[in-house]
XYZ file of C-alpha atoms in Angstrom:
353
model
C 47.728 187.347 39.116
C 45.831 186.588 35.901
C 49.132 185.466 34.236
C 49.805 183.133 37.161
C 46.287 181.587 36.944
C 46.760 181.187 33.208
C 50.120 179.456 33.635
C 48.489 177.178 36.321
C 45.689 176.336 34.024
C 47.999 175.347 31.267
C 50.065 173.221 33.568
C 46.934 171.411 34.744
C 45.808 170.831 31.091
C 49.274 169.431 30.312
C 49.104 167.096 33.416
C 45.627 165.888 32.293
C 46.944 165.201 28.895
C 49.691 162.993 30.196
C 47.046 161.056 32.209
C 44.784 160.426 29.185
C 44.848 157.153 27.434
C 46.278 156.733 23.998
C 43.463 157.928 21.923
C 44.012 157.182 18.190
C 44.844 160.385 16.079
C 41.988 159.789 13.770
C 39.320 159.566 16.382
C 36.133 161.655 15.654
C 36.271 162.923 19.182
C 39.463 164.834 18.681
C 41.419 163.328 21.566
C 45.067 164.107 22.269
C 47.607 163.071 19.661
C 49.711 160.054 20.925
C 53.155 161.141 22.273
C 54.568 157.684 22.282
C 56.727 156.253 19.496
C 55.007 154.623 16.552
C 55.969 151.181 17.934
C 54.018 151.860 21.153
C 50.807 153.188 19.650
C 47.666 151.073 19.735
C 47.110 148.909 16.601
C 43.723 149.299 15.040
C 42.003 148.088 11.916
C 43.103 151.260 10.120
C 46.659 150.332 11.151
C 46.378 146.963 9.430
C 44.843 148.530 6.358
C 47.809 150.839 6.116
C 50.321 148.049 6.450
C 48.381 146.031 3.767
C 48.371 149.027 1.410
C 52.066 149.395 1.829
C 52.818 145.779 1.420
C 54.088 145.273 4.996
C 53.586 141.802 6.547
C 51.066 141.564 9.370
C 52.095 139.573 12.467
C 49.505 137.671 14.429
C 49.992 135.273 17.526
C 47.462 133.785 19.838
C 47.358 134.423 23.521
C 45.131 133.001 26.179
C 46.223 134.539 29.550
C 47.916 137.477 31.052
C 51.573 136.248 30.844
C 51.258 135.199 27.120
C 49.527 138.491 26.385
C 52.270 140.539 28.119
C 54.920 138.549 25.777
C 52.953 139.299 22.703
C 52.659 142.839 23.426
C 56.267 143.327 24.396
C 57.342 141.637 21.098
C 55.460 144.233 19.010
C 53.085 141.746 17.379
C 50.338 143.517 15.500
C 47.424 141.270 16.349
C 46.708 139.155 19.389
C 44.148 136.561 18.764
C 42.413 135.029 21.644
C 41.672 131.689 19.843
C 39.276 128.906 20.612
C 42.368 126.827 20.305
C 42.579 127.444 24.008
C 40.377 124.371 24.320
C 43.321 122.256 23.146
C 46.464 123.876 24.230
C 45.229 125.292 27.529
C 42.437 122.889 28.552
C 43.702 119.595 26.886
C 40.718 118.831 24.707
C 41.291 116.927 21.443
C 39.252 119.577 19.473
C 38.169 123.265 19.776
C 34.495 122.315 20.208
C 34.127 122.013 24.014
C 35.068 125.621 24.891
C 32.198 127.840 25.814
C 31.658 131.512 25.255
C 31.704 132.169 29.023
C 35.103 130.495 29.282
C 36.377 132.275 26.196
C 35.416 135.631 27.789
C 37.614 134.653 30.825
C 40.528 134.259 28.447
C 39.767 137.487 26.592
C 39.616 139.527 29.870
C 42.954 138.226 31.005
C 44.618 138.931 27.537
C 43.120 142.420 27.452
C 44.776 143.237 30.805
C 48.149 142.127 29.478
C 48.160 143.470 25.888
C 47.233 147.086 25.600
C 49.002 147.716 22.243
C 47.988 145.064 19.714
C 44.657 144.783 18.014
C 42.789 142.159 20.137
C 40.668 139.667 18.262
C 38.386 137.150 20.050
C 37.214 133.936 18.510
C 33.376 133.142 18.560
C 33.465 129.532 19.806
C 31.412 126.773 18.383
C 27.775 126.957 19.485
C 27.453 130.691 20.132
C 26.670 132.007 16.650
C 25.264 129.259 14.446
C 21.539 129.484 15.357
C 20.733 132.890 13.895
C 22.292 136.240 12.933
C 20.770 137.719 16.198
C 22.608 135.065 18.335
C 25.770 135.905 16.489
C 25.490 139.607 17.044
C 24.646 138.983 20.734
C 27.703 136.786 21.242
C 29.879 139.346 19.365
C 28.803 142.140 21.527
C 29.685 140.200 24.667
C 33.177 139.632 23.283
C 33.672 143.316 23.041
C 31.779 144.495 26.074
C 32.642 141.759 28.500
C 35.834 140.404 26.911
C 37.528 143.749 26.047
C 38.283 142.765 22.554
C 38.488 145.056 19.560
C 37.129 142.536 17.087
C 35.797 139.040 16.610
C 36.711 136.116 14.379
C 34.259 133.616 13.079
C 34.909 130.427 10.968
C 33.398 129.179 7.716
C 31.694 130.465 4.569
C 28.268 128.817 4.535
C 25.519 131.248 3.693
C 24.377 131.398 7.356
C 28.017 132.389 8.368
C 28.157 135.049 5.753
C 24.823 136.421 7.051
C 26.113 136.249 10.574
C 29.372 138.159 9.481
C 27.359 140.814 7.685
C 25.048 141.365 10.734
C 27.908 141.704 13.085
C 29.616 144.236 10.943
C 26.314 146.150 10.580
C 26.130 146.171 14.387
C 29.402 148.044 14.420
C 31.771 145.276 15.194
C 34.940 144.485 13.165
C 35.069 140.851 11.898
C 37.910 138.650 10.840
C 36.846 135.703 8.701
C 38.364 132.283 8.534
C 38.327 129.812 5.591
C 40.097 126.662 4.502
C 40.568 124.302 7.436
C 37.997 125.394 9.928
C 38.510 123.382 13.100
C 35.014 123.929 14.228
C 33.725 122.012 11.248
C 35.784 118.893 11.633
C 32.521 116.814 11.950
C 31.904 117.754 8.324
C 35.383 117.823 7.160
C 36.188 114.396 8.660
C 39.053 115.561 10.817
C 41.756 118.171 10.632
C 42.205 117.959 6.829
C 43.849 120.556 4.469
C 41.594 122.235 2.065
C 41.929 123.521 -1.392
C 43.749 120.490 -2.803
C 41.329 119.982 -5.701
C 40.050 122.373 -8.301
C 36.580 122.534 -6.762
C 37.903 122.857 -3.162
C 40.423 125.515 -4.183
C 37.795 127.632 -5.997
C 35.544 127.315 -3.032
C 38.368 128.775 -0.693
C 38.620 131.753 -2.961
C 34.845 132.278 -3.341
C 34.302 132.015 0.354
C 37.036 134.512 1.047
C 35.392 136.905 -1.504
C 31.974 136.383 0.144
C 33.379 137.240 3.590
C 35.025 140.386 2.135
C 31.681 141.429 0.574
C 30.135 140.872 4.038
C 32.481 143.531 5.480
C 35.304 141.403 7.123
C 38.417 143.413 7.517
C 40.633 140.336 7.100
C 40.494 136.656 6.350
C 42.478 133.835 7.879
C 43.603 131.064 5.346
C 44.303 127.824 7.169
C 46.026 124.787 5.822
C 45.538 125.406 2.023
C 48.158 124.998 -0.684
C 50.375 128.078 -1.395
C 48.931 128.780 -4.947
C 45.413 128.803 -3.513
C 46.451 131.211 -0.729
C 48.385 133.421 -3.350
C 45.173 133.534 -5.518
C 42.918 134.404 -2.641
C 45.409 137.042 -1.527
C 45.481 138.619 -5.059
C 41.712 138.440 -5.427
C 40.917 140.166 -2.105
C 41.265 143.798 -1.253
C 41.579 142.998 2.416
C 44.500 141.268 4.254
C 44.815 137.488 4.315
C 46.417 135.845 7.376
C 48.010 132.546 6.616
C 48.434 129.577 8.957
C 49.900 126.560 7.047
C 49.067 128.437 3.816
C 52.593 129.413 2.491
C 54.439 132.759 2.257
C 52.082 134.635 -0.168
C 49.610 135.889 2.335
C 49.440 139.402 3.737
C 50.432 138.123 7.164
C 50.966 135.065 9.334
C 49.527 133.662 12.574
C 50.840 130.857 14.760
C 49.615 129.437 18.050
C 51.709 130.745 20.910
C 52.520 127.257 22.359
C 53.409 125.856 18.907
C 55.964 128.471 17.878
C 57.641 128.445 21.306
C 57.836 124.561 21.367
C 55.980 124.429 24.620
C 53.869 121.229 23.982
C 52.398 118.914 21.409
C 48.958 119.044 19.936
C 46.804 115.980 20.422
C 45.206 116.322 17.044
C 48.558 116.115 15.292
C 49.513 112.740 16.634
C 51.444 114.437 19.447
C 53.783 116.303 17.061
C 54.007 120.038 16.214
C 51.821 120.812 13.188
C 53.750 120.382 9.877
C 53.415 124.040 8.958
C 54.769 125.343 12.305
C 58.298 126.466 12.685
C 59.472 126.280 16.352
C 61.210 129.544 17.115
C 62.231 128.327 20.498
C 62.433 125.211 22.672
C 60.630 126.647 25.645
C 59.135 123.243 26.432
C 62.705 121.854 27.060
C 63.545 124.948 29.199
C 60.390 124.356 31.228
C 60.974 120.650 31.672
C 64.658 121.287 32.820
C 63.571 123.852 35.233
C 60.894 121.629 36.808
C 63.312 118.736 37.053
C 65.892 120.874 38.751
C 63.201 122.158 41.114
C 62.166 118.628 41.976
C 65.765 117.573 42.579
C 66.577 120.492 44.824
C 63.478 119.917 46.919
C 64.166 116.218 47.244
C 67.760 116.942 48.294
C 66.744 119.704 50.684
C 68.917 122.305 48.881
C 65.738 124.430 48.140
C 64.880 126.647 49.768
C 68.233 127.688 51.094
C 69.070 130.743 53.298
C 68.796 133.128 50.339
C 65.214 132.094 49.690
C 64.177 132.071 53.288
C 63.975 135.785 53.882
C 61.565 136.297 56.686
C 63.166 136.508 60.162
C 62.148 136.252 63.719
C 64.480 137.483 66.437
C 66.081 135.030 68.891
C 64.089 136.543 71.692
C 60.901 135.993 69.908
C 61.818 132.472 68.965
C 62.308 131.669 72.684
C 58.984 133.276 73.571
C 57.283 131.378 70.732
C 58.806 128.125 71.938
C 57.725 128.715 75.467
C 54.141 129.399 74.194
C 54.165 126.146 72.319
C 55.300 124.302 75.430
C 52.453 125.685 77.425
C 50.045 124.494 74.692
C 51.576 121.062 75.205
C 53.329 121.126 71.787
C 56.856 120.324 72.982
C 57.901 118.779 69.622
C 56.711 121.784 67.781
C 58.807 123.958 70.179
C 61.858 121.896 69.617
C 61.325 122.146 65.824
C 61.098 125.935 65.947
C 64.228 126.133 68.045
C 66.181 123.774 65.704
C 65.080 125.689 62.703
C 66.203 128.971 64.261
C 69.595 127.533 65.165
C 69.972 125.936 61.737
C 69.331 129.411 60.099
C 71.784 131.135 62.273
C 74.483 128.575 61.306
C 73.563 128.919 57.668
C 73.108 125.168 57.438
C 70.763 123.173 55.299
C 67.699 121.573 56.803
C 67.858 117.848 57.675
C 65.369 115.521 55.954
C 62.603 113.983 58.016
């Protein structure tokens, strides 16, 4: 009996282990070791540090909703960035400035539901962290607690931004920095302009990246800077650099989901894809073709046909339904129901009105 109880107990423990979430191996709470393949394990900041140490490139792609998050997750991308670029590619604004923290949290929650494997990083949008370090920490806490993110990203390298980054890290939240072209600062920059093209500007990029590293950031995005400047920053830093329009010498690369798929065109790039972006697909053409075919088939009454009209009502019930409509004084509706039933039985196409 005791052996049977012991066996039952072991089986119950095994079942519980299968039901537990994928707790990282290095957790201080000593959770179960992941049984999935390495490709299926949750990506953490420690994972990125390991890739950086081994010289393995880090892949980052933005996502803004559940479907895009599922695609990013399925592709095995390391980091899924919920960027404030949603203001432009999702909501149609000309800049990233209008999007609010509350709206960003909605995007974060949707992405978190669709991407359980990659490291999830949420942008702090303009207006939610500039006033004080306390405001920055409060906003970052919301991104993790309410948005389901693993880390946050903030732009710029002004002393107040460095202070904010340091305060957020000290609050126990991982921070990704962002230097070079910082879209939230277009009012100061005079538009979406590349940075680091002069000696002073190039030195500032490197100095700012070093300051963010000193503040405790685990990674820094380098946007729209010359390749030699990005190479210098990457060499000077001990943390990974993630390039976007910064050449091939960064520790990793990030692109906007819609850009790399060729889905649409950015208003701020004169309605063309950014110069630095390679289109790895022509999804926009596929979408347009599908929408045009849908429009044509609806207009020619070929959709929906019998194979896409699956729900049936028996002839007896059709007669009963028609009689009920007649009693309601809806004779035309009764005739329409009978004609539709006859048309379906004959496998014919509906006639246009």
